[in-house]
Tab-separated table of C-alpha atoms and ligand atoms in Angstrom:
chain	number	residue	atom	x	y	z
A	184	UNK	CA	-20.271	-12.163	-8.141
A	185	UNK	CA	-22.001	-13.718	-4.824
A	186	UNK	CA	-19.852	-14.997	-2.387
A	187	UNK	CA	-20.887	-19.041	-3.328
A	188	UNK	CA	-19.534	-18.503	-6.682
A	189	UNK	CA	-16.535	-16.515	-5.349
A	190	UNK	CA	-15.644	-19.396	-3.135
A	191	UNK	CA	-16.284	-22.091	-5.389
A	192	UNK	CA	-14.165	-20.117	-8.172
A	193	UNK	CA	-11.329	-20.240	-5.072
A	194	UNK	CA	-11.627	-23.897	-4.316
A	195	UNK	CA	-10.867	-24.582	-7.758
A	196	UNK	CA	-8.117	-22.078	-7.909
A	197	UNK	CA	-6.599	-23.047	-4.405
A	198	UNK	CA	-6.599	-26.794	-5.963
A	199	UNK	CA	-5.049	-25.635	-9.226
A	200	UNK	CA	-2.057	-24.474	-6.637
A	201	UNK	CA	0.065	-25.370	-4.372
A	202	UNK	CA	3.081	-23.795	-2.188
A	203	UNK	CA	6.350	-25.070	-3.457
A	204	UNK	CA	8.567	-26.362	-0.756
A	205	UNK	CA	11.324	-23.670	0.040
A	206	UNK	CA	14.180	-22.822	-1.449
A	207	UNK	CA	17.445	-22.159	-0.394
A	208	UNK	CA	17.957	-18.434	-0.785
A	209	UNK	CA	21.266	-17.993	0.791
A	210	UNK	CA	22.718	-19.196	-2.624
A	211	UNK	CA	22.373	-16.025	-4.892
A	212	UNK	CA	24.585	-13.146	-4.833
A	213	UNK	CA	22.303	-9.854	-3.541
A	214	UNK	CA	25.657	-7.400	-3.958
A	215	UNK	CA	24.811	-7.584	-7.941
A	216	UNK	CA	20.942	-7.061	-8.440
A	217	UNK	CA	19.191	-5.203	-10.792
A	218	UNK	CA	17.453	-2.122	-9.445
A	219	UNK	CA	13.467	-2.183	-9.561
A	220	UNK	CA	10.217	-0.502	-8.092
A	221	UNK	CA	6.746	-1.351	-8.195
A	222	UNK	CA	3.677	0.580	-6.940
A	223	UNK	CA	0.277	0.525	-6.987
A	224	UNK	CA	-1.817	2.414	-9.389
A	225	UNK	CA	-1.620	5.050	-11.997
A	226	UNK	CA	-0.268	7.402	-9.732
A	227	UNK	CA	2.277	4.525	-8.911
A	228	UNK	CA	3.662	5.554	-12.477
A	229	UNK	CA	4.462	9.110	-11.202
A	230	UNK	CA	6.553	8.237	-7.881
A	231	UNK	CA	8.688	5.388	-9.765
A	232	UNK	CA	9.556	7.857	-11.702
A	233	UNK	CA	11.213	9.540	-9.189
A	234	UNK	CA	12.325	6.567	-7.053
A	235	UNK	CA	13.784	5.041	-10.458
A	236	UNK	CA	16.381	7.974	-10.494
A	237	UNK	CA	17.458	7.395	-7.044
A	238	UNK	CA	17.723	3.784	-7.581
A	239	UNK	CA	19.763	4.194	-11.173
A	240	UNK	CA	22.041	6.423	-9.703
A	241	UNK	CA	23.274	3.496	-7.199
A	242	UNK	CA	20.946	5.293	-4.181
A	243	UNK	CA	19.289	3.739	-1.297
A	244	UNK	CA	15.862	2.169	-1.823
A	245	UNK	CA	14.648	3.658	1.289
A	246	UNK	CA	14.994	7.012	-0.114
A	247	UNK	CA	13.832	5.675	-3.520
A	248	UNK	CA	10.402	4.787	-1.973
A	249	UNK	CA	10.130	7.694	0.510
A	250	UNK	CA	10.823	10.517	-2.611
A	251	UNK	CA	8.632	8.770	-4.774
A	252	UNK	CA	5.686	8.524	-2.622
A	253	UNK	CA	6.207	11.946	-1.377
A	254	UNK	CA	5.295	13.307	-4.982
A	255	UNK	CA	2.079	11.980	-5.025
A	256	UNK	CA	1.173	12.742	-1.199
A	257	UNK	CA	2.005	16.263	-2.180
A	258	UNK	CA	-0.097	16.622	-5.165
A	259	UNK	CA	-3.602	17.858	-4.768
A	260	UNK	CA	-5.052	16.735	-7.311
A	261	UNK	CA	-4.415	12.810	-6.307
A	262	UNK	CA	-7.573	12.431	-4.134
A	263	UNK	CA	-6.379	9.211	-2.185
A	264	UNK	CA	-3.224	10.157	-0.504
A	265	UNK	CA	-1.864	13.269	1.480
A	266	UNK	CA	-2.908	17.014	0.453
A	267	UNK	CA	-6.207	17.026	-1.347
A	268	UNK	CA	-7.282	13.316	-0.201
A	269	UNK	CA	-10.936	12.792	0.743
A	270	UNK	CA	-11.857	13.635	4.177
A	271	UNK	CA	-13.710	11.357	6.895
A	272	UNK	CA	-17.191	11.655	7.423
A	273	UNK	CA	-16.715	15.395	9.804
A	274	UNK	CA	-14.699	16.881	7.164
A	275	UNK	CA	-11.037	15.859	8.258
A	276	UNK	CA	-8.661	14.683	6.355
A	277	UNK	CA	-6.950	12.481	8.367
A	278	UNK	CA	-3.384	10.076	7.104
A	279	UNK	CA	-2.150	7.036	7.651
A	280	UNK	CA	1.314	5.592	7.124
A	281	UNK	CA	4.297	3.710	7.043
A	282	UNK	CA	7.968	2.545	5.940
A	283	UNK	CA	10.728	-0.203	6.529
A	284	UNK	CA	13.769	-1.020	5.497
A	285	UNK	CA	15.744	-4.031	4.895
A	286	UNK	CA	16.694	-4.839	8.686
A	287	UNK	CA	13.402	-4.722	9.623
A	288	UNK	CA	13.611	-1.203	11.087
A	289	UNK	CA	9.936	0.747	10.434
A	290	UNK	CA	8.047	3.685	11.759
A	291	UNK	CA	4.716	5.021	11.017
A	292	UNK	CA	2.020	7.548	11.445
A	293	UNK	CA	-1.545	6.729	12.203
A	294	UNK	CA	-5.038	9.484	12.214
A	295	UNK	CA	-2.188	12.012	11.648
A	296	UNK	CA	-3.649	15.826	10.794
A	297	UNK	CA	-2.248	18.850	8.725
A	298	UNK	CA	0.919	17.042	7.547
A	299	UNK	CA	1.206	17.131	3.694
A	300	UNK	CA	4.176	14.167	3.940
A	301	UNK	CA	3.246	11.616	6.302
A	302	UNK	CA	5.302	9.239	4.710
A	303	UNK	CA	8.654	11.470	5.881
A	304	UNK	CA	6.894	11.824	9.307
A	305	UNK	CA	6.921	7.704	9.709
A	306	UNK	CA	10.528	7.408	8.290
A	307	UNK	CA	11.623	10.103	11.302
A	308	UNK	CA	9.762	7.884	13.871
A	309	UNK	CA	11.540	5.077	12.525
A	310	UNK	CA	14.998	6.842	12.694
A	311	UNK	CA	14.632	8.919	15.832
A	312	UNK	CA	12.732	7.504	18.389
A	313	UNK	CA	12.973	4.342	20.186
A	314	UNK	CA	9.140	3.284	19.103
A	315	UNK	CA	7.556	2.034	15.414
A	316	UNK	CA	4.104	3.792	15.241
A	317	UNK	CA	2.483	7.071	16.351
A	318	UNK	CA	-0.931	8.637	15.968
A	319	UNK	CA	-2.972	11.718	16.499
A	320	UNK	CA	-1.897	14.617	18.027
A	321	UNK	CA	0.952	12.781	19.494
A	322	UNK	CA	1.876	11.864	15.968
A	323	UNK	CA	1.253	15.519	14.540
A	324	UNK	CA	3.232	17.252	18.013
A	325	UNK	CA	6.390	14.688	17.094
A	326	UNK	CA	6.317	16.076	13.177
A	327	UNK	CA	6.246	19.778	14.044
A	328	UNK	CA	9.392	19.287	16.522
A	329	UNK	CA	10.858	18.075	13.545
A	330	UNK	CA	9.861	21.195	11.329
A	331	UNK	CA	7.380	19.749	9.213
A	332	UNK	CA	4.666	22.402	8.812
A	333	UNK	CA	1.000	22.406	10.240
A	334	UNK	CA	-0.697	22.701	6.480
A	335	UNK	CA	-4.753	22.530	5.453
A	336	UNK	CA	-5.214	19.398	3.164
A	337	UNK	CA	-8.453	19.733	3.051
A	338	UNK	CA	-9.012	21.862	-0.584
A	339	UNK	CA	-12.118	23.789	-1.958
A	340	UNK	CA	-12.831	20.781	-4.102
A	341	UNK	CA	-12.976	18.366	-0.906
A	342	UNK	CA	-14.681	20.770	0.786
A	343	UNK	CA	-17.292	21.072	-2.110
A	344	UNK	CA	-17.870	17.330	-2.400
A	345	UNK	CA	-17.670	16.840	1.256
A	346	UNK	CA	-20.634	19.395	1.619
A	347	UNK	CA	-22.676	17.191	-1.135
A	348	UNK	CA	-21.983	13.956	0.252
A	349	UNK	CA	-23.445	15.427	3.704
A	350	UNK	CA	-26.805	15.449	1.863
A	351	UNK	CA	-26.974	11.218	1.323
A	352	UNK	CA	-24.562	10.748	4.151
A	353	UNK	CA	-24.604	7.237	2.580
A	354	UNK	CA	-20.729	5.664	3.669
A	355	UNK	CA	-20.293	2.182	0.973
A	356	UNK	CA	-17.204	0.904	-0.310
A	357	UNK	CA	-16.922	1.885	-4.270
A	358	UNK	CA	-14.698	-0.467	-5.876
A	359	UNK	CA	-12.571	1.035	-8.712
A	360	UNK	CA	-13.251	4.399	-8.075
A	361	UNK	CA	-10.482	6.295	-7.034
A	362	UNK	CA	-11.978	7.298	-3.713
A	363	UNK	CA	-9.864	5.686	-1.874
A	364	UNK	CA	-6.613	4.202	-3.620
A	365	UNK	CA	-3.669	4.386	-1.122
A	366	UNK	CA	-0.156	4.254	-2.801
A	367	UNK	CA	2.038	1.634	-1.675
A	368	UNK	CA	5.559	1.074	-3.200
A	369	UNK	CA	8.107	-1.505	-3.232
A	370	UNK	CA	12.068	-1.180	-4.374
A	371	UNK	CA	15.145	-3.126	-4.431
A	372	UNK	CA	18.300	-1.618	-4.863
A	373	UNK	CA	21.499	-2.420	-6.760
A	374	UNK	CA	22.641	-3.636	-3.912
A	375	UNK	CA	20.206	-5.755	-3.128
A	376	UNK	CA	18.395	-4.045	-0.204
A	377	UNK	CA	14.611	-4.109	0.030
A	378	UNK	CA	12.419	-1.188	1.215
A	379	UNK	CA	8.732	-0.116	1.180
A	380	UNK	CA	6.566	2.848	2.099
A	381	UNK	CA	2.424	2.960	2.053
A	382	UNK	CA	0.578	6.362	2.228
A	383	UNK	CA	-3.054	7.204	2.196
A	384	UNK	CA	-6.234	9.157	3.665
A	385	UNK	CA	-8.046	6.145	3.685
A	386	UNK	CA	-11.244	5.267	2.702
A	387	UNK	CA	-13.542	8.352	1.913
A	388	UNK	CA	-15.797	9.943	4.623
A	389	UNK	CA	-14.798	7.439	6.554
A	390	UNK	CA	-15.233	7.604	10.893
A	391	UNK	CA	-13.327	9.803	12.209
A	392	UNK	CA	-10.879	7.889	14.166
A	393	UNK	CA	-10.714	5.167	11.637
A	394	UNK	CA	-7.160	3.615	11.018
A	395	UNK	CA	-7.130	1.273	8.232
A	396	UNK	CA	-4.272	-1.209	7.161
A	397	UNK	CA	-2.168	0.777	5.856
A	398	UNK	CA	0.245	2.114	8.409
A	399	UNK	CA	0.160	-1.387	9.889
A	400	UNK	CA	3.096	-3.133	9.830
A	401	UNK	CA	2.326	-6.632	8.410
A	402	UNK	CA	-1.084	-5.455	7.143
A	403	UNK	CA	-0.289	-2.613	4.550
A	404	UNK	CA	3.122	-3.290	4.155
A	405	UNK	CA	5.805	-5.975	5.207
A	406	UNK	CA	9.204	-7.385	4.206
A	407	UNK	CA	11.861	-9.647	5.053
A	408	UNK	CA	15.343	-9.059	3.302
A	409	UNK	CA	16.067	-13.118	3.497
A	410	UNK	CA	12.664	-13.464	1.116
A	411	UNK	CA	10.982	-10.010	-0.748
A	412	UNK	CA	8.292	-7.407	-0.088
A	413	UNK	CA	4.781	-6.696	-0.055
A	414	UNK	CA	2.281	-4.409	0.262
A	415	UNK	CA	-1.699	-3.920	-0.056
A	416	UNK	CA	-4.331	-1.771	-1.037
A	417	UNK	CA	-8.156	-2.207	-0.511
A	418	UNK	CA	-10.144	-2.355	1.899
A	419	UNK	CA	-7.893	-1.975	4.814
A	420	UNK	CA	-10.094	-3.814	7.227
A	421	UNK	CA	-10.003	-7.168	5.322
A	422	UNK	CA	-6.164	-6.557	5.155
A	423	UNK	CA	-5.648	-6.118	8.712
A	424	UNK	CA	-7.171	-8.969	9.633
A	425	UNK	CA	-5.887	-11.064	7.387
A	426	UNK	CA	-2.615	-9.559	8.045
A	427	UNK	CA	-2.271	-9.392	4.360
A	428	UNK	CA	1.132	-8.080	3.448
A	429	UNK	CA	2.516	-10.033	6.330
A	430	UNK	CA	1.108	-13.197	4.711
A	431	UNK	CA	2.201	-12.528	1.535
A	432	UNK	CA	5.733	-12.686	2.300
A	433	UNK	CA	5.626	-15.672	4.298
A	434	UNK	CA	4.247	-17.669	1.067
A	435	UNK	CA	7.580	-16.114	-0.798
A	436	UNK	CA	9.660	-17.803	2.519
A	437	UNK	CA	7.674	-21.031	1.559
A	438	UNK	CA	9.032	-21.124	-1.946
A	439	UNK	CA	6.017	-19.468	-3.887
A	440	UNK	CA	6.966	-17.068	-6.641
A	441	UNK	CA	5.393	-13.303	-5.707
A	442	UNK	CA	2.600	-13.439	-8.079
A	443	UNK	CA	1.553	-17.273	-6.274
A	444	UNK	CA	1.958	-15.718	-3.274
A	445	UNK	CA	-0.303	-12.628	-3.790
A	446	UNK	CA	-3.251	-15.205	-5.122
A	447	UNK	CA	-2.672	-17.084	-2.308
A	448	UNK	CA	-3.461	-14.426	0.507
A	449	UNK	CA	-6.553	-12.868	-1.888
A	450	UNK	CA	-7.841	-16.732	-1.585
A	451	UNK	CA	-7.186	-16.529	2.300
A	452	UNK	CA	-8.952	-13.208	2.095
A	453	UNK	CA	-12.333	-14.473	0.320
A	454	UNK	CA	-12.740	-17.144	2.810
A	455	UNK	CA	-12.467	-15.066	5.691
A	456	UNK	CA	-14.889	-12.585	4.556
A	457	UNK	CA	-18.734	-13.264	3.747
A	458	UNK	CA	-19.680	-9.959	2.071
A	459	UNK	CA	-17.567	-10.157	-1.158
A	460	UNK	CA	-19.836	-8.289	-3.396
A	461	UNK	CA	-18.217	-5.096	-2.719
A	462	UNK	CA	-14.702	-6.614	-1.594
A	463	UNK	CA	-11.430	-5.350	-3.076
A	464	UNK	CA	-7.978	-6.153	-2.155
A	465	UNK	CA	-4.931	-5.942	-4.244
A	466	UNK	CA	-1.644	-7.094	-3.659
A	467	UNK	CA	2.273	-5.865	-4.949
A	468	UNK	CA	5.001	-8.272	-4.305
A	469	UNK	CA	8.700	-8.344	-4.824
A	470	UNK	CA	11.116	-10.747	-3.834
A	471	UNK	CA	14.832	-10.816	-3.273
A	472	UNK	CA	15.360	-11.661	-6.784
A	473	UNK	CA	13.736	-8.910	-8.260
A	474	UNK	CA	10.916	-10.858	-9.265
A	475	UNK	CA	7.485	-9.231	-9.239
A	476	UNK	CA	3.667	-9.799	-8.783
A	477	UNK	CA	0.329	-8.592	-8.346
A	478	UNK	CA	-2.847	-9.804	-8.091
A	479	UNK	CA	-6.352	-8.274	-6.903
A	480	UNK	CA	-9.973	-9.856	-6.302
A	481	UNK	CA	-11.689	-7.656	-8.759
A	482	UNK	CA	-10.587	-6.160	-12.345
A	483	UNK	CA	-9.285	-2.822	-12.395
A	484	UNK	CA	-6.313	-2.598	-10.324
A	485	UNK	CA	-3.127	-2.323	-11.873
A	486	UNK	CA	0.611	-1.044	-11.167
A	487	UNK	CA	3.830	0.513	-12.211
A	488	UNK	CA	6.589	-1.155	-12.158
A	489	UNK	CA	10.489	0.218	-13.374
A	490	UNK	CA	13.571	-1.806	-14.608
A	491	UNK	CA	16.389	-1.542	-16.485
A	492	UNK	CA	15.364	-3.617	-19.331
A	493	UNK	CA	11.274	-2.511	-19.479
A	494	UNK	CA	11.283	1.379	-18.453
A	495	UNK	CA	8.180	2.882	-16.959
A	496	UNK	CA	4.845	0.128	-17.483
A	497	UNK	CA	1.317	0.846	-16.307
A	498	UNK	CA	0.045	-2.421	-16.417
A	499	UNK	CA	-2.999	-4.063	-15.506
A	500	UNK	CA	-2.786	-6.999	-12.381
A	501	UNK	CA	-4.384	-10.631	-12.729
A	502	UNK	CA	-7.275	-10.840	-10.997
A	503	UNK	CA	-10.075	-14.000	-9.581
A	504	UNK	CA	-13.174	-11.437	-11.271
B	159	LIG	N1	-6.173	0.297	2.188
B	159	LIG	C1	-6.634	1.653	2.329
B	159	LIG	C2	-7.442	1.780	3.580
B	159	LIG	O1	-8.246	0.909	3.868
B	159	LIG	C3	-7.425	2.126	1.170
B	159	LIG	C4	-7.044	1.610	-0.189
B	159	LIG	O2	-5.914	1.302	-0.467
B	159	LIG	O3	-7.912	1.467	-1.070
B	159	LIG	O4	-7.322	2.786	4.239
């Protein structure tokens, strides 16, 4: 779709809807919720697994989100996140990161190298140092004081597609194809405590040096215990600047139900950019509640998402497409 019919699709939508005024939140009871996780993509099916354990067994959502993800940074075969993910353009996988809880307290790991679990590096920054984010080799230095171990990600089959890619050298955003789909997870506990975590290598063959949104507080992932969660995948650039997840949760604060809220931001998001023929951006949001939503430009993003009364569902998000 060109970007005069995207817009004029979003004018139409933006009229069709309208942020509610806010509501007063201070009147529900969070001591009683019912546990739930969301996160994005298939893969998103295999960490709520896990976190959905945690969470049904009355534990902390900040573990919930930080196990889950860790399964799917760990397995090779998931070529978007941790060992095994695509490398940048010079062969090097490089991962990005984050996590926060529900007083606000987050860490995360930027251009980090040779760290199968970044996700459990970010949650250490944000428990044992006095700062929120490091990168590089100062990021990679702080894991292996901690005894995380200095591992290869890159495998033979990276290695072997990196080598062909070489040959075009030709760097464009694929939408849809998993070359790129970070996991990002959201969970509220039984006692009513919000957290999130968002782990990928990034776009493939990226720069090297590139950091996209997604250990950006407020890009990739945000929340606010008074109001819900969110968190992004996509192109991280449009997220950033957008400051996507950020945004999200701010329409939730003005009254707007997550799945409103999500649209809302993707509109934002198609008006700040001019090249939409190759934009995505997807959204996961979860309020206070335990109310859910997603939303994405294009079709073909979906999400998992784990309750009591519903199990384990793959299911497809809305989209403007
Ligand atoms: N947002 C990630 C990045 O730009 C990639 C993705 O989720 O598709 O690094």
């Amino acid at each position: 779709m060109k970007r005069r019919d995207f817009i004029k699709k979003s004018t139409l939508f933006s009229s069709a809807y309208a942020l509610p005024k806010s509501s007063n939140r201070n009147d529900f009871d969070l001591s009683n919720s019912e546990p739930v996780v969301v996160s994005t993509w298939d893969h998103g099916l295999l960490a709520n697994r896990v976190s959905w354990d945690i969470l049904a067994a009355g534990g902390k959502s900040l573990d919930a989100v930080e196990e889950g993800v860790r399964v799917v940074e760990s397995d090779p075969n998931i070529r978007t996140v941790g060992m095994g993910g695509y490398p940048d353009r010079e062969g090097i996988v490089t991962l990005d990161a984050c996590i926060m809880d529900y007083e606000s307290n987050c860490g995360s790991v930027a251009f980090l190298r040779d760290i199968v679990n970044p996700i459990s590096v970010a949650r250490k920054v944000m428990e044992e140092t006095p700062h929120v984010m490091l990168v590089g080799q100062g990021a990679k230095k702080f894991a292996l004081k901690k005894g995380f171990k200095e591992t290869n990600l890159l495998t033979d089959l990276s290695r072997k597609e990196w080598n062909s890619w070489k040959i075009s050298s030709k760097y464009e955003s694929i939408i849809n194809i998993e070359n790129h789909d970070t996991i990002s997870s959201l969970a509220l506990s039984g006692d009513g405590r919000l957290a999130g975590a968002c782990t990928t290598s990034g776009s493939a063959y990226k720069m090297h040096g590139r950091v996209g949104d997604s250990p950006i507080i407020g890009a990739g992932l945000f929340l606010d215990n008074q109001v819900g969660a969110a968190a992004a995948t996509g192109l991280g650039e449009a997220v950033i600047k957008s400051s996507g997840s950020a945004m999200v949760v701010e329409a939730m604060r003005n009254g707007a139900s997550p799945q409103d809220a999500c649209e809302h931001v993707i509109l934002r998001i198609l008006k700040m950019n001019k090249q939409v023929e190759n934009l995505q951006v997807g959204f996961i949001a979860l309020d206070i509640r335990g109310n859910v939503g997603a939303f994405s430009i294009k079709k073909g993003f979906n999400y998992a998402l784990s309750n009591q009364k519903r199990g384990h569902l793959l299911l497809p998000a809305n989209c403007l497409e």
